[in-house]
């Protein structure tokens, strides 16, 4: 893919234009193909990566939060106080469906936290290929299920956002499930049962007091404690979400200035 971009970038240079690459996170492997990725970075006027690890690899450009942080509801102009917040009676769950089956420990922990907090669980499908695995998870949890029921992505987005808007926490290993839930006022709790630092690396560009952990092999009680910890940082998350949104929106003007 990056090799195919090189002719386009060179053609742009011939016509007096330079490309701007924004919102990309990469970890190029040490292979013969890596040189093409570095070549495209060199041919861009500006590279704004979405995590510090990518910047470390390429040694050029800067870092800014993921573009999705700019997708806040239009009405969100300031962090709501506890008194202003709408009742949130759910805990949203949205895991990847392309890996191993969610452990029994995770299932037990989610049930225990929901019972202790007096909230209902809802499993949310934000990526269509997760549908089958998450339907099975909803059955194991015996909870509500917001599945993928339409090919109209805007309609599905509205259904997903509605579910998040009714939730106080979102527990997920998907970066954009966590970010979109943040847009709707949820506290993000990133719990992985696989080895990846993607979520942690991307949230590190923000001021979130973010909970992120690889909980593989953990006991249910320990996982439950991690989830409960999210409620302690609700106010700080509201403020951090707006700060991240402002940072991303400020890139608009920066891009315009390149013209």
GROMACS .gro file of C-alpha atoms in nm:
model
  259
    1UNK     CA    1   0.000   0.000   0.000
    2UNK     CA    2   0.274   0.245   0.094
    3UNK     CA    3   0.475   0.156  -0.217
    4UNK     CA    4   0.170   0.247  -0.427
    5UNK     CA    5   0.152   0.587  -0.257
    6UNK     CA    6   0.503   0.688  -0.361
    7UNK     CA    7   0.421   0.771  -0.728
    8UNK     CA    8   0.122   0.979  -0.614
    9UNK     CA    9   0.337   1.172  -0.367
   10UNK     CA   10   0.608   1.232  -0.627
   11UNK     CA   11   0.348   1.351  -0.880
   12UNK     CA   12   0.214   1.594  -0.621
   13UNK     CA   13   0.565   1.732  -0.568
   14UNK     CA   14   0.605   1.790  -0.941
   15UNK     CA   15   0.288   2.001  -0.935
   16UNK     CA   16   0.399   2.197  -0.632
   17UNK     CA   17   0.195   2.021  -0.364
   18UNK     CA   18   0.302   1.835  -0.049
   19UNK     CA   19   0.101   1.572   0.134
   20UNK     CA   20   0.005   1.587   0.500
   21UNK     CA   21  -0.032   1.260   0.690
   22UNK     CA   22  -0.247   1.291   1.002
   23UNK     CA   23  -0.385   1.041   1.252
   24UNK     CA   24  -0.179   0.737   1.157
   25UNK     CA   25  -0.033   0.489   1.404
   26UNK     CA   26   0.219   0.235   1.271
   27UNK     CA   27   0.479  -0.003   1.399
   28UNK     CA   28   0.675  -0.104   1.088
   29UNK     CA   29   0.842  -0.441   1.108
   30UNK     CA   30   1.205  -0.479   1.020
   31UNK     CA   31   1.156  -0.610   0.669
   32UNK     CA   32   1.227  -0.509   0.313
   33UNK     CA   33   0.884  -0.342   0.298
   34UNK     CA   34   0.962  -0.101   0.584
   35UNK     CA   35   1.166   0.123   0.352
   36UNK     CA   36   0.850   0.215   0.158
   37UNK     CA   37   0.675   0.332   0.474
   38UNK     CA   38   0.971   0.550   0.565
   39UNK     CA   39   0.980   0.684   0.207
   40UNK     CA   40   0.618   0.802   0.224
   41UNK     CA   41   0.687   0.970   0.558
   42UNK     CA   42   0.984   1.155   0.405
   43UNK     CA   43   0.775   1.272   0.109
   44UNK     CA   44   0.501   1.421   0.330
   45UNK     CA   45   0.518   1.787   0.429
   46UNK     CA   46   0.397   1.698   0.778
   47UNK     CA   47   0.344   1.374   0.969
   48UNK     CA   48   0.118   1.392   1.274
   49UNK     CA   49   0.112   1.049   1.434
   50UNK     CA   50  -0.145   0.927   1.684
   51UNK     CA   51   0.102   0.778   1.933
   52UNK     CA   52   0.454   0.840   2.058
   53UNK     CA   53   0.579   0.494   1.960
   54UNK     CA   54   0.512   0.568   1.591
   55UNK     CA   55   0.697   0.899   1.621
   56UNK     CA   56   0.987   0.711   1.780
   57UNK     CA   57   0.999   0.478   1.481
   58UNK     CA   58   0.994   0.749   1.215
   59UNK     CA   59   1.183   1.026   1.400
   60UNK     CA   60   0.995   1.296   1.214
   61UNK     CA   61   0.671   1.484   1.277
   62UNK     CA   62   0.466   1.523   1.593
   63UNK     CA   63   0.193   1.349   1.794
   64UNK     CA   64  -0.177   1.431   1.841
   65UNK     CA   65  -0.477   1.237   1.975
   66UNK     CA   66  -0.676   1.007   1.748
   67UNK     CA   67  -0.915   1.186   1.509
   68UNK     CA   68  -1.214   1.014   1.669
   69UNK     CA   69  -1.182   1.235   1.976
   70UNK     CA   70  -1.325   1.519   1.766
   71UNK     CA   71  -1.654   1.333   1.727
   72UNK     CA   72  -1.807   1.475   2.045
   73UNK     CA   73  -2.183   1.547   2.045
   74UNK     CA   74  -2.255   1.902   1.929
   75UNK     CA   75  -2.416   1.984   2.264
   76UNK     CA   76  -2.106   1.894   2.465
   77UNK     CA   77  -1.957   2.234   2.549
   78UNK     CA   78  -1.846   2.171   2.906
   79UNK     CA   79  -1.806   1.875   3.140
   80UNK     CA   80  -2.142   1.801   3.307
   81UNK     CA   81  -2.158   1.816   3.682
   82UNK     CA   82  -2.288   1.513   3.869
   83UNK     CA   83  -2.620   1.692   3.914
   84UNK     CA   84  -2.649   1.765   3.542
   85UNK     CA   85  -2.557   1.419   3.421
   86UNK     CA   86  -2.835   1.205   3.278
   87UNK     CA   87  -2.901   0.881   3.465
   88UNK     CA   88  -2.673   0.607   3.338
   89UNK     CA   89  -2.808   0.268   3.431
   90UNK     CA   90  -2.583   0.048   3.215
   91UNK     CA   91  -2.229  -0.080   3.174
   92UNK     CA   92  -2.139  -0.123   2.807
   93UNK     CA   93  -1.917  -0.408   2.688
   94UNK     CA   94  -1.763  -0.422   2.339
   95UNK     CA   95  -1.475  -0.667   2.287
   96UNK     CA   96  -1.300  -0.777   1.971
   97UNK     CA   97  -1.446  -1.084   1.809
   98UNK     CA   98  -1.141  -1.193   1.610
   99UNK     CA   99  -0.938  -1.336   1.896
  100UNK     CA  100  -0.978  -1.591   2.170
  101UNK     CA  101  -1.307  -1.637   2.353
  102UNK     CA  102  -1.365  -1.400   2.646
  103UNK     CA  103  -1.264  -1.580   2.964
  104UNK     CA  104  -1.498  -1.699   3.236
  105UNK     CA  105  -1.310  -1.470   3.477
  106UNK     CA  106  -1.407  -1.166   3.270
  107UNK     CA  107  -1.769  -1.280   3.252
  108UNK     CA  108  -1.787  -1.334   3.629
  109UNK     CA  109  -1.621  -0.996   3.696
  110UNK     CA  110  -1.864  -0.810   3.471
  111UNK     CA  111  -2.163  -0.977   3.635
  112UNK     CA  112  -2.033  -0.901   3.985
  113UNK     CA  113  -1.965  -0.534   3.910
  114UNK     CA  114  -2.305  -0.485   3.747
  115UNK     CA  115  -2.476  -0.643   4.047
  116UNK     CA  116  -2.273  -0.441   4.301
  117UNK     CA  117  -2.337  -0.111   4.122
  118UNK     CA  118  -2.701  -0.181   4.044
  119UNK     CA  119  -2.646  -0.144   3.668
  120UNK     CA  120  -2.747  -0.354   3.369
  121UNK     CA  121  -2.493  -0.492   3.124
  122UNK     CA  122  -2.527  -0.430   2.751
  123UNK     CA  123  -2.304  -0.585   2.486
  124UNK     CA  124  -2.251  -0.350   2.192
  125UNK     CA  125  -2.130  -0.442   1.841
  126UNK     CA  126  -1.936  -0.150   1.698
  127UNK     CA  127  -1.754  -0.350   1.428
  128UNK     CA  128  -1.965  -0.584   1.216
  129UNK     CA  129  -1.723  -0.877   1.221
  130UNK     CA  130  -1.758  -0.893   1.601
  131UNK     CA  131  -2.129  -0.980   1.570
  132UNK     CA  132  -2.116  -1.358   1.625
  133UNK     CA  133  -1.866  -1.353   1.911
  134UNK     CA  134  -2.043  -1.072   2.092
  135UNK     CA  135  -2.384  -1.232   2.053
  136UNK     CA  136  -2.239  -1.537   2.227
  137UNK     CA  137  -2.094  -1.314   2.500
  138UNK     CA  138  -2.431  -1.147   2.556
  139UNK     CA  139  -2.586  -1.490   2.601
  140UNK     CA  140  -2.320  -1.585   2.856
  141UNK     CA  141  -2.383  -1.261   3.043
  142UNK     CA  142  -2.760  -1.296   3.000
  143UNK     CA  143  -2.784  -0.928   2.911
  144UNK     CA  144  -2.910  -0.687   2.645
  145UNK     CA  145  -2.747  -0.700   2.303
  146UNK     CA  146  -2.705  -0.414   2.055
  147UNK     CA  147  -2.612  -0.608   1.744
  148UNK     CA  148  -2.536  -0.511   1.386
  149UNK     CA  149  -2.876  -0.511   1.218
  150UNK     CA  150  -2.830  -0.279   0.920
  151UNK     CA  151  -2.589  -0.200   0.639
  152UNK     CA  152  -2.654   0.169   0.697
  153UNK     CA  153  -2.351   0.265   0.902
  154UNK     CA  154  -2.501   0.593   1.018
  155UNK     CA  155  -2.803   0.410   1.160
  156UNK     CA  156  -2.576   0.162   1.336
  157UNK     CA  157  -2.363   0.444   1.476
  158UNK     CA  158  -2.673   0.606   1.625
  159UNK     CA  159  -2.774   0.278   1.790
  160UNK     CA  160  -2.424   0.231   1.932
  161UNK     CA  161  -2.407   0.589   2.060
  162UNK     CA  162  -2.750   0.557   2.220
  163UNK     CA  163  -2.629   0.252   2.413
  164UNK     CA  164  -2.315   0.432   2.528
  165UNK     CA  165  -2.515   0.739   2.629
  166UNK     CA  166  -2.708   0.522   2.875
  167UNK     CA  167  -2.387   0.374   3.022
  168UNK     CA  168  -2.153   0.495   3.294
  169UNK     CA  169  -1.863   0.270   3.194
  170UNK     CA  170  -1.746   0.099   2.877
  171UNK     CA  171  -1.526  -0.209   2.906
  172UNK     CA  172  -1.350  -0.291   2.581
  173UNK     CA  173  -1.025  -0.384   2.408
  174UNK     CA  174  -1.120  -0.188   2.093
  175UNK     CA  175  -0.961   0.156   2.067
  176UNK     CA  176  -1.248   0.323   1.886
  177UNK     CA  177  -1.516   0.159   2.096
  178UNK     CA  178  -1.350   0.326   2.394
  179UNK     CA  179  -1.310   0.663   2.219
  180UNK     CA  180  -1.666   0.680   2.083
  181UNK     CA  181  -1.799   0.579   2.424
  182UNK     CA  182  -1.589   0.859   2.574
  183UNK     CA  183  -1.755   1.098   2.328
  184UNK     CA  184  -2.088   0.998   2.482
  185UNK     CA  185  -1.979   1.052   2.843
  186UNK     CA  186  -1.862   0.703   2.942
  187UNK     CA  187  -1.551   0.629   3.145
  188UNK     CA  188  -1.317   0.410   2.935
  189UNK     CA  189  -1.188   0.089   3.091
  190UNK     CA  190  -0.950  -0.087   2.853
  191UNK     CA  191  -0.910  -0.449   2.952
  192UNK     CA  192  -0.720  -0.688   2.724
  193UNK     CA  193  -0.697  -1.064   2.732
  194UNK     CA  194  -0.426  -1.056   2.469
  195UNK     CA  195  -0.093  -0.884   2.430
  196UNK     CA  196  -0.129  -0.541   2.271
  197UNK     CA  197  -0.038  -0.187   2.366
  198UNK     CA  198  -0.248  -0.014   2.099
  199UNK     CA  199  -0.512   0.125   2.336
  200UNK     CA  200  -0.258   0.235   2.596
  201UNK     CA  201  -0.032   0.400   2.336
  202UNK     CA  202  -0.316   0.601   2.184
  203UNK     CA  203  -0.470   0.719   2.510
  204UNK     CA  204  -0.122   0.822   2.629
  205UNK     CA  205  -0.146   1.123   2.395
  206UNK     CA  206  -0.432   1.258   2.610
  207UNK     CA  207  -0.472   1.357   2.974
  208UNK     CA  208  -0.706   1.067   3.058
  209UNK     CA  209  -0.658   0.897   3.395
  210UNK     CA  210  -0.699   0.588   3.183
  211UNK     CA  211  -0.735   0.234   3.310
  212UNK     CA  212  -0.564  -0.011   3.073
  213UNK     CA  213  -0.440  -0.356   3.161
  214UNK     CA  214  -0.368  -0.698   3.018
  215UNK     CA  215  -0.584  -0.907   3.250
  216UNK     CA  216  -0.495  -1.246   3.105
  217UNK     CA  217  -0.506  -1.503   3.382
  218UNK     CA  218  -0.642  -1.262   3.645
  219UNK     CA  219  -0.892  -1.373   3.906
  220UNK     CA  220  -1.247  -1.233   3.868
  221UNK     CA  221  -1.216  -1.022   4.184
  222UNK     CA  222  -0.906  -0.846   4.054
  223UNK     CA  223  -1.068  -0.773   3.717
  224UNK     CA  224  -1.376  -0.642   3.898
  225UNK     CA  225  -1.162  -0.402   4.102
  226UNK     CA  226  -1.012  -0.262   3.780
  227UNK     CA  227  -1.359  -0.200   3.639
  228UNK     CA  228  -1.488  -0.035   3.957
  229UNK     CA  229  -1.187   0.195   3.956
  230UNK     CA  230  -1.328   0.371   3.652
  231UNK     CA  231  -1.606   0.532   3.853
  232UNK     CA  232  -1.350   0.714   4.068
  233UNK     CA  233  -1.221   0.917   3.774
  234UNK     CA  234  -1.547   1.020   3.603
  235UNK     CA  235  -1.499   1.395   3.643
  236UNK     CA  236  -1.138   1.381   3.527
  237UNK     CA  237  -1.244   1.180   3.220
  238UNK     CA  238  -1.506   1.439   3.125
  239UNK     CA  239  -1.244   1.713   3.134
  240UNK     CA  240  -0.985   1.503   2.947
  241UNK     CA  241  -1.237   1.420   2.672
  242UNK     CA  242  -1.300   1.786   2.600
  243UNK     CA  243  -0.928   1.864   2.609
  244UNK     CA  244  -0.858   1.586   2.357
  245UNK     CA  245  -1.137   1.715   2.134
  246UNK     CA  246  -0.989   2.065   2.139
  247UNK     CA  247  -0.645   1.932   2.048
  248UNK     CA  248  -0.778   1.741   1.748
  249UNK     CA  249  -0.995   2.028   1.627
  250UNK     CA  250  -0.695   2.261   1.645
  251UNK     CA  251  -0.537   2.050   1.371
  252UNK     CA  252  -0.802   2.178   1.129
  253UNK     CA  253  -0.648   2.522   1.132
  254UNK     CA  254  -0.299   2.377   1.110
  255UNK     CA  255  -0.392   2.185   0.795
  256UNK     CA  256  -0.553   2.495   0.642
  257UNK     CA  257  -0.235   2.689   0.705
  258UNK     CA  258  -0.043   2.444   0.486
  259UNK     CA  259  -0.243   2.572   0.190
   0.00000   0.00000   0.00000
